[in-house]
mmCIF file of C-alpha atoms and ligand atoms in Angstrom:
data_model
loop_
_atom_site.group_PDB
_atom_site.id
_atom_site.type_symbol
_atom_site.label_atom_id
_atom_site.label_comp_id
_atom_site.label_asym_id
_atom_site.label_seq_id
_atom_site.Cartn_x
_atom_site.Cartn_y
_atom_site.Cartn_z
ATOM 1 C CA MET T 1 -116.796 -66.536 -27.158
ATOM 2 C CA LYS T 2 -116.901 -70.050 -27.048
ATOM 3 C CA VAL T 3 -116.692 -72.112 -23.530
ATOM 4 C CA THR T 4 -116.917 -75.925 -22.715
ATOM 5 C CA VAL T 5 -117.548 -76.695 -19.222
ATOM 6 C CA TRP T 6 -116.069 -79.932 -18.295
ATOM 7 C CA ASN T 7 -117.361 -82.002 -15.244
ATOM 8 C CA GLU T 8 -116.060 -85.192 -14.172
ATOM 9 C CA PHE T 9 -119.584 -85.773 -12.930
ATOM 10 C CA ARG T 10 -119.684 -89.031 -10.774
ATOM 11 C CA HIS T 11 -120.383 -87.503 -7.448
ATOM 12 C CA GLU T 12 -123.804 -86.147 -8.286
ATOM 13 C CA VAL T 13 -124.850 -89.615 -9.483
ATOM 14 C CA GLU T 14 -123.435 -91.650 -6.804
ATOM 15 C CA PRO T 15 -126.308 -92.841 -4.870
ATOM 16 C CA GLY T 16 -127.250 -91.186 -1.788
ATOM 17 C CA HIS T 17 -124.653 -88.624 -2.381
ATOM 18 C CA GLU T 18 -125.084 -85.157 -1.103
ATOM 19 C CA SER T 19 -124.315 -83.651 -4.052
ATOM 20 C CA GLY T 20 -126.799 -84.848 -6.032
ATOM 21 C CA LYS T 21 -129.201 -83.303 -3.888
ATOM 22 C CA VAL T 22 -127.446 -80.023 -4.376
ATOM 23 C CA TYR T 23 -126.606 -80.447 -8.343
ATOM 24 C CA PRO T 24 -128.786 -83.068 -9.352
ATOM 25 C CA GLU T 25 -127.867 -82.288 -12.740
ATOM 26 C CA GLY T 26 -125.317 -82.299 -12.714
ATOM 27 C CA ILE T 27 -122.142 -79.367 -11.441
ATOM 28 C CA HIS T 28 -121.268 -78.733 -15.081
ATOM 29 C CA LYS T 29 -124.993 -77.357 -15.621
ATOM 30 C CA VAL T 30 -125.492 -75.210 -13.316
ATOM 31 C CA ILE T 31 -121.863 -73.218 -14.751
ATOM 32 C CA ALA T 32 -123.096 -73.664 -18.353
ATOM 33 C CA GLY T 33 -125.998 -71.733 -16.956
ATOM 34 C CA PHE T 34 -124.914 -69.150 -16.051
ATOM 35 C CA LEU T 35 -122.571 -68.952 -18.330
ATOM 36 C CA ALA T 36 -125.203 -69.413 -21.400
ATOM 37 C CA GLU T 37 -127.504 -66.752 -19.798
ATOM 38 C CA ALA T 38 -124.114 -64.108 -19.987
ATOM 39 C CA GLY T 39 -124.157 -64.549 -23.770
ATOM 40 C CA PHE T 40 -121.351 -67.205 -24.051
ATOM 41 C CA ASP T 41 -121.806 -70.167 -26.520
ATOM 42 C CA VAL T 42 -121.673 -72.831 -23.933
ATOM 43 C CA LYS T 43 -121.137 -77.221 -24.461
ATOM 44 C CA THR T 44 -120.580 -79.168 -22.298
ATOM 45 C CA ALA T 45 -118.211 -82.341 -21.302
ATOM 46 C CA THR T 46 -117.947 -85.337 -18.771
ATOM 47 C CA LEU T 47 -115.578 -87.972 -18.251
ATOM 48 C CA ASP T 48 -118.127 -90.719 -19.125
ATOM 49 C CA GLU T 49 -118.510 -89.445 -22.712
ATOM 50 C CA PRO T 50 -116.328 -91.133 -25.772
ATOM 51 C CA GLU T 51 -113.081 -89.224 -25.561
ATOM 52 C CA HIS T 52 -114.191 -87.535 -22.399
ATOM 53 C CA GLY T 53 -116.179 -85.525 -24.765
ATOM 54 C CA LEU T 54 -113.080 -83.719 -25.418
ATOM 55 C CA THR T 55 -112.936 -84.783 -29.270
ATOM 56 C CA ASP T 56 -110.413 -82.480 -31.845
ATOM 57 C CA GLU T 57 -113.402 -80.714 -32.817
ATOM 58 C CA VAL T 58 -114.718 -79.922 -29.466
ATOM 59 C CA LEU T 59 -110.930 -78.532 -28.623
ATOM 60 C CA ALA T 60 -110.886 -76.999 -31.760
ATOM 61 C CA ASP T 61 -114.225 -75.085 -31.458
ATOM 62 C CA THR T 62 -113.165 -73.855 -27.574
ATOM 63 C CA ASP T 63 -112.121 -71.037 -26.720
ATOM 64 C CA VAL T 64 -112.256 -71.428 -23.017
ATOM 65 C CA LEU T 65 -112.339 -74.632 -20.987
ATOM 66 C CA ILE T 66 -113.300 -74.264 -17.576
ATOM 67 C CA TRP T 67 -112.565 -78.280 -15.609
ATOM 68 C CA TRP T 68 -114.335 -79.744 -12.596
ATOM 69 C CA GLY T 69 -112.657 -82.955 -11.455
ATOM 70 C CA HIS T 70 -112.287 -84.613 -8.180
ATOM 71 C CA MET T 71 -112.251 -88.612 -7.590
ATOM 72 C CA ALA T 72 -111.346 -89.726 -10.840
ATOM 73 C CA HIS T 73 -108.322 -87.752 -11.931
ATOM 74 C CA HIS T 74 -106.370 -90.765 -12.862
ATOM 75 C CA GLU T 75 -109.436 -91.867 -15.270
ATOM 76 C CA VAL T 76 -108.586 -88.873 -17.427
ATOM 77 C CA SER T 77 -105.948 -90.314 -20.579
ATOM 78 C CA ASP T 78 -102.938 -89.008 -21.042
ATOM 79 C CA GLU T 79 -103.925 -88.636 -25.084
ATOM 80 C CA ILE T 80 -106.595 -85.830 -24.278
ATOM 81 C CA VAL T 81 -104.652 -84.894 -21.411
ATOM 82 C CA GLN T 82 -101.856 -83.827 -23.631
ATOM 83 C CA LYS T 83 -104.240 -82.506 -26.324
ATOM 84 C CA VAL T 84 -105.583 -79.732 -23.917
ATOM 85 C CA PHE T 85 -102.286 -78.962 -23.337
ATOM 86 C CA ASP T 86 -101.457 -78.161 -26.616
ATOM 87 C CA ARG T 87 -104.746 -76.451 -27.475
ATOM 88 C CA VAL T 88 -103.101 -73.652 -24.396
ATOM 89 C CA MET T 89 -99.982 -73.437 -25.443
ATOM 90 C CA PHE T 90 -100.303 -73.337 -29.277
ATOM 91 C CA GLY T 91 -103.797 -72.546 -29.944
ATOM 92 C CA GLY T 92 -104.356 -69.719 -27.158
ATOM 93 C CA MET T 93 -107.185 -71.588 -25.010
ATOM 94 C CA GLY T 94 -108.175 -70.102 -21.768
ATOM 95 C CA PHE T 95 -107.739 -72.542 -18.484
ATOM 96 C CA ILE T 96 -109.992 -72.416 -16.112
ATOM 97 C CA ALA T 97 -109.396 -75.333 -12.704
ATOM 98 C CA LEU T 98 -112.023 -74.980 -10.660
ATOM 99 C CA HIS T 99 -111.488 -76.154 -7.066
ATOM 100 C CA SER T 100 -110.205 -80.152 -7.014
ATOM 101 C CA GLY T 101 -109.046 -79.370 -10.247
ATOM 102 C CA HIS T 102 -105.792 -78.567 -8.360
ATOM 103 C CA PHE T 103 -105.550 -82.268 -8.803
ATOM 104 C CA SER T 104 -106.701 -82.561 -12.073
ATOM 105 C CA LYS T 105 -103.785 -83.834 -14.845
ATOM 106 C CA PRO T 106 -104.051 -80.762 -17.291
ATOM 107 C CA PHE T 107 -103.740 -78.678 -14.509
ATOM 108 C CA GLY T 108 -101.126 -80.189 -12.937
ATOM 109 C CA LYS T 109 -99.128 -80.404 -16.433
ATOM 110 C CA LEU T 110 -99.476 -77.302 -17.402
ATOM 111 C CA MET T 111 -98.384 -75.564 -13.886
ATOM 112 C CA GLY T 112 -95.365 -78.147 -13.245
ATOM 113 C CA THR T 113 -95.603 -78.651 -9.817
ATOM 114 C CA GLY T 114 -97.216 -80.613 -7.148
ATOM 115 C CA CYS T 115 -100.230 -78.920 -7.057
ATOM 116 C CA ASN T 116 -101.056 -80.277 -3.211
ATOM 117 C CA LEU T 117 -102.746 -78.351 -0.684
ATOM 118 C CA LYS T 118 -104.064 -78.151 2.797
ATOM 119 C CA TRP T 119 -107.911 -79.428 3.110
ATOM 120 C CA ASN T 120 -111.008 -79.741 5.764
ATOM 121 C CA GLU T 121 -114.343 -80.200 5.269
ATOM 122 C CA TYR T 122 -116.108 -78.551 8.732
ATOM 123 C CA GLY T 123 -118.088 -76.552 6.976
ATOM 124 C CA GLU T 124 -117.007 -73.491 8.187
ATOM 125 C CA SER T 125 -117.067 -70.244 6.435
ATOM 126 C CA GLU T 126 -115.106 -68.430 3.819
ATOM 127 C CA ARG T 127 -114.176 -65.112 3.740
ATOM 128 C CA VAL T 128 -112.454 -64.672 -0.601
ATOM 129 C CA TRP T 129 -111.216 -60.758 -0.822
ATOM 130 C CA VAL T 130 -109.686 -58.922 -3.492
ATOM 131 C CA ILE T 131 -106.246 -58.586 -4.021
ATOM 132 C CA ASN T 132 -105.987 -56.493 -7.211
ATOM 133 C CA PRO T 133 -108.934 -54.421 -7.722
ATOM 134 C CA ALA T 134 -107.494 -53.560 -11.242
ATOM 135 C CA HIS T 135 -107.274 -56.631 -12.474
ATOM 136 C CA PRO T 136 -110.166 -57.410 -14.949
ATOM 137 C CA ILE T 137 -111.740 -61.117 -12.937
ATOM 138 C CA THR T 138 -112.637 -58.701 -10.041
ATOM 139 C CA LYS T 139 -115.171 -56.636 -12.407
ATOM 140 C CA GLY T 140 -117.904 -55.736 -10.156
ATOM 141 C CA LEU T 141 -116.703 -57.469 -7.078
ATOM 142 C CA PRO T 142 -117.047 -55.987 -3.605
ATOM 143 C CA GLU T 143 -113.881 -55.499 -1.244
ATOM 144 C CA TYR T 144 -114.796 -58.870 0.064
ATOM 145 C CA PHE T 145 -117.454 -61.452 -0.291
ATOM 146 C CA ASP T 146 -118.285 -64.269 2.153
ATOM 147 C CA VAL T 147 -118.770 -68.171 1.004
ATOM 148 C CA PRO T 148 -121.255 -69.511 3.935
ATOM 149 C CA LYS T 149 -119.732 -72.830 3.724
ATOM 150 C CA THR T 150 -116.942 -74.288 2.184
ATOM 151 C CA GLU T 151 -114.554 -76.705 2.332
ATOM 152 C CA MET T 152 -111.524 -75.099 3.179
ATOM 153 C CA TYR T 153 -108.136 -75.170 1.438
ATOM 154 C CA GLY T 154 -105.703 -74.062 2.826
ATOM 155 C CA GLU T 155 -101.448 -72.948 2.446
ATOM 156 C CA ARG T 156 -99.725 -73.702 1.133
ATOM 157 C CA PHE T 157 -100.388 -74.499 -2.045
ATOM 158 C CA ASP T 158 -97.951 -75.866 -4.223
ATOM 159 C CA ILE T 159 -98.042 -73.894 -7.376
ATOM 160 C CA PRO T 160 -95.549 -72.001 -9.304
ATOM 161 C CA GLN T 161 -95.742 -68.197 -8.001
ATOM 162 C CA PRO T 162 -99.146 -66.732 -9.918
ATOM 163 C CA ASP T 163 -98.501 -64.506 -12.645
ATOM 164 C CA ASP T 164 -101.421 -62.318 -10.840
ATOM 165 C CA LEU T 165 -102.854 -63.274 -7.531
ATOM 166 C CA VAL T 166 -106.128 -62.246 -7.811
ATOM 167 C CA PHE T 167 -107.920 -63.481 -4.010
ATOM 168 C CA ILE T 168 -106.913 -64.829 -1.160
ATOM 169 C CA SER T 169 -109.416 -66.555 1.583
ATOM 170 C CA TRP T 170 -109.362 -66.421 5.249
ATOM 171 C CA TYR T 171 -111.082 -68.781 7.215
ATOM 172 C CA PRO T 172 -112.443 -68.358 10.669
ATOM 173 C CA SER T 173 -109.990 -71.383 11.685
ATOM 174 C CA GLY T 174 -107.113 -69.521 10.976
ATOM 175 C CA GLU T 175 -106.042 -70.519 7.651
ATOM 176 C CA VAL T 176 -105.452 -68.588 4.248
ATOM 177 C CA PHE T 177 -105.087 -70.085 0.703
ATOM 178 C CA ARG T 178 -104.320 -67.817 -2.891
ATOM 179 C CA SER T 179 -107.436 -68.691 -3.609
ATOM 180 C CA GLY T 180 -107.823 -67.138 -7.219
ATOM 181 C CA CYS T 181 -104.530 -67.436 -9.537
ATOM 182 C CA CYS T 182 -103.446 -66.185 -12.871
ATOM 183 C CA TRP T 183 -100.583 -67.822 -15.173
ATOM 184 C CA SER T 184 -99.503 -67.532 -18.723
ATOM 185 C CA ARG T 185 -98.603 -70.452 -20.373
ATOM 186 C CA GLY T 186 -97.310 -70.316 -24.080
ATOM 187 C CA LYS T 187 -100.190 -68.511 -25.689
ATOM 188 C CA GLY T 188 -102.974 -69.527 -23.525
ATOM 189 C CA LYS T 189 -103.803 -68.166 -20.197
ATOM 190 C CA VAL T 190 -104.614 -70.421 -16.874
ATOM 191 C CA PHE T 191 -106.607 -69.359 -13.692
ATOM 192 C CA TYR T 192 -107.418 -71.390 -10.609
ATOM 193 C CA PHE T 193 -110.393 -70.467 -8.607
ATOM 194 C CA SER T 194 -110.724 -72.550 -5.200
ATOM 195 C CA PRO T 195 -114.472 -72.054 -4.360
ATOM 196 C CA GLY T 196 -116.981 -75.080 -5.658
ATOM 197 C CA HIS T 197 -116.852 -77.942 -3.083
ATOM 198 C CA GLU T 198 -119.786 -80.362 -4.503
ATOM 199 C CA THR T 199 -121.956 -80.768 -1.718
ATOM 200 C CA TYR T 200 -122.362 -76.671 -1.325
ATOM 201 C CA PRO T 201 -124.475 -74.580 -3.408
ATOM 202 C CA ILE T 202 -121.792 -71.891 -4.053
ATOM 203 C CA TYR T 203 -121.234 -72.349 -8.102
ATOM 204 C CA LYS T 204 -125.144 -71.055 -7.604
ATOM 205 C CA GLN T 205 -123.891 -67.702 -5.815
ATOM 206 C CA LYS T 206 -123.704 -64.119 -7.460
ATOM 207 C CA GLU T 207 -120.297 -63.434 -6.771
ATOM 208 C CA ILE T 208 -118.732 -66.946 -7.479
ATOM 209 C CA GLN T 209 -121.056 -66.946 -11.099
ATOM 210 C CA GLN T 210 -119.421 -63.068 -11.712
ATOM 211 C CA VAL T 211 -115.874 -64.576 -10.680
ATOM 212 C CA ILE T 212 -116.409 -67.294 -13.391
ATOM 213 C CA ILE T 213 -118.063 -65.081 -15.931
ATOM 214 C CA ASN T 214 -114.987 -62.857 -15.490
ATOM 215 C CA ALA T 215 -112.321 -65.341 -15.490
ATOM 216 C CA VAL T 216 -113.597 -67.146 -19.066
ATOM 217 C CA ASN T 217 -113.614 -62.532 -20.895
ATOM 218 C CA TRP T 218 -110.222 -63.016 -19.150
ATOM 219 C CA ALA T 219 -108.921 -66.357 -20.357
ATOM 220 C CA ALA T 220 -109.987 -65.859 -24.101
ATOM 221 C CA PRO T 221 -107.307 -66.599 -26.686
ATOM 222 C CA THR T 222 -105.842 -63.183 -27.942
ATOM 223 C CA GLY T 223 -105.144 -64.644 -31.678
ATOM 224 C CA THR T 224 -101.362 -63.101 -31.464
ATOM 225 C CA GLU T 225 -99.392 -65.199 -33.765
ATOM 226 C CA VAL T 226 -96.254 -66.638 -32.700
ATOM 227 C CA THR T 227 -93.171 -68.023 -34.533
ATOM 228 C CA TYR T 228 -90.459 -70.347 -33.284
ATOM 229 C CA GLY T 229 -87.921 -71.604 -34.835
ATOM 230 C CA ARG T 230 -85.247 -70.348 -37.189
ATOM 231 C CA TRP T 231 -86.959 -66.659 -38.440
ATOM 232 C CA PHE T 232 -86.538 -65.361 -42.176
ATOM 233 C CA ASP T 233 -88.054 -62.151 -43.078
ATOM 234 C CA ARG T 234 -85.397 -59.478 -43.651
ATOM 235 C CA PHE T 235 -82.212 -61.574 -44.510
ATOM 236 C CA ASP T 236 -84.508 -64.230 -46.424
ATOM 237 C CA LYS T 237 -85.771 -61.365 -48.502
ATOM 238 C CA LYS T 238 -82.807 -59.289 -49.614
HETATM 239 ZN ZN1 ZN J 1 -114.247 -80.703 -2.212
#
């Protein structure tokens, strides 16, 4: 299974920014690291590479694309966004949007809604509840787990009704959030997972890594063929 981890990679290299201390090599390297350890064939791509690292060859060679972006969503070219969208819809590539990727162009295009939400950065804890234990993305997880320090993401989250709601997060301040959501889009699958603020070591937490590993397995293309347009088969063969 071929996974490409895309990261905007701007906060980590901003002088003095906290995320550079937490992720000196970049968020994408940490995610790629635990995915490679889990046995996946992993590439990385970043915003400032030519074509944002997502050339036709790279996209054609990607089964699941993971997306982390925050401050530079608007710098992602519409042409690349269209290619990502087409690869999901017609090629069956899985797309996993993480954290502030809720406002990324490809996720917004796949959802068709504003994808807005509430947030604060008080650094409170987050309790992630498994609410669909039959779903493969929850494999090996406890009933709930805590992220010690997080950025609160709260409802309402302006997304289409998920096909499967896998996680709900709760925060001591009282907010709740649909933190793990699944959709089918064309031939492809989309998963959104909210934990992952850039100034906390959230992607180094075992349970978080397990969710992302499970999500990659779930989002893999099925390879099932689809035909659109006039259907020949039975009558034309007579
Ligand atoms: Zn954040």
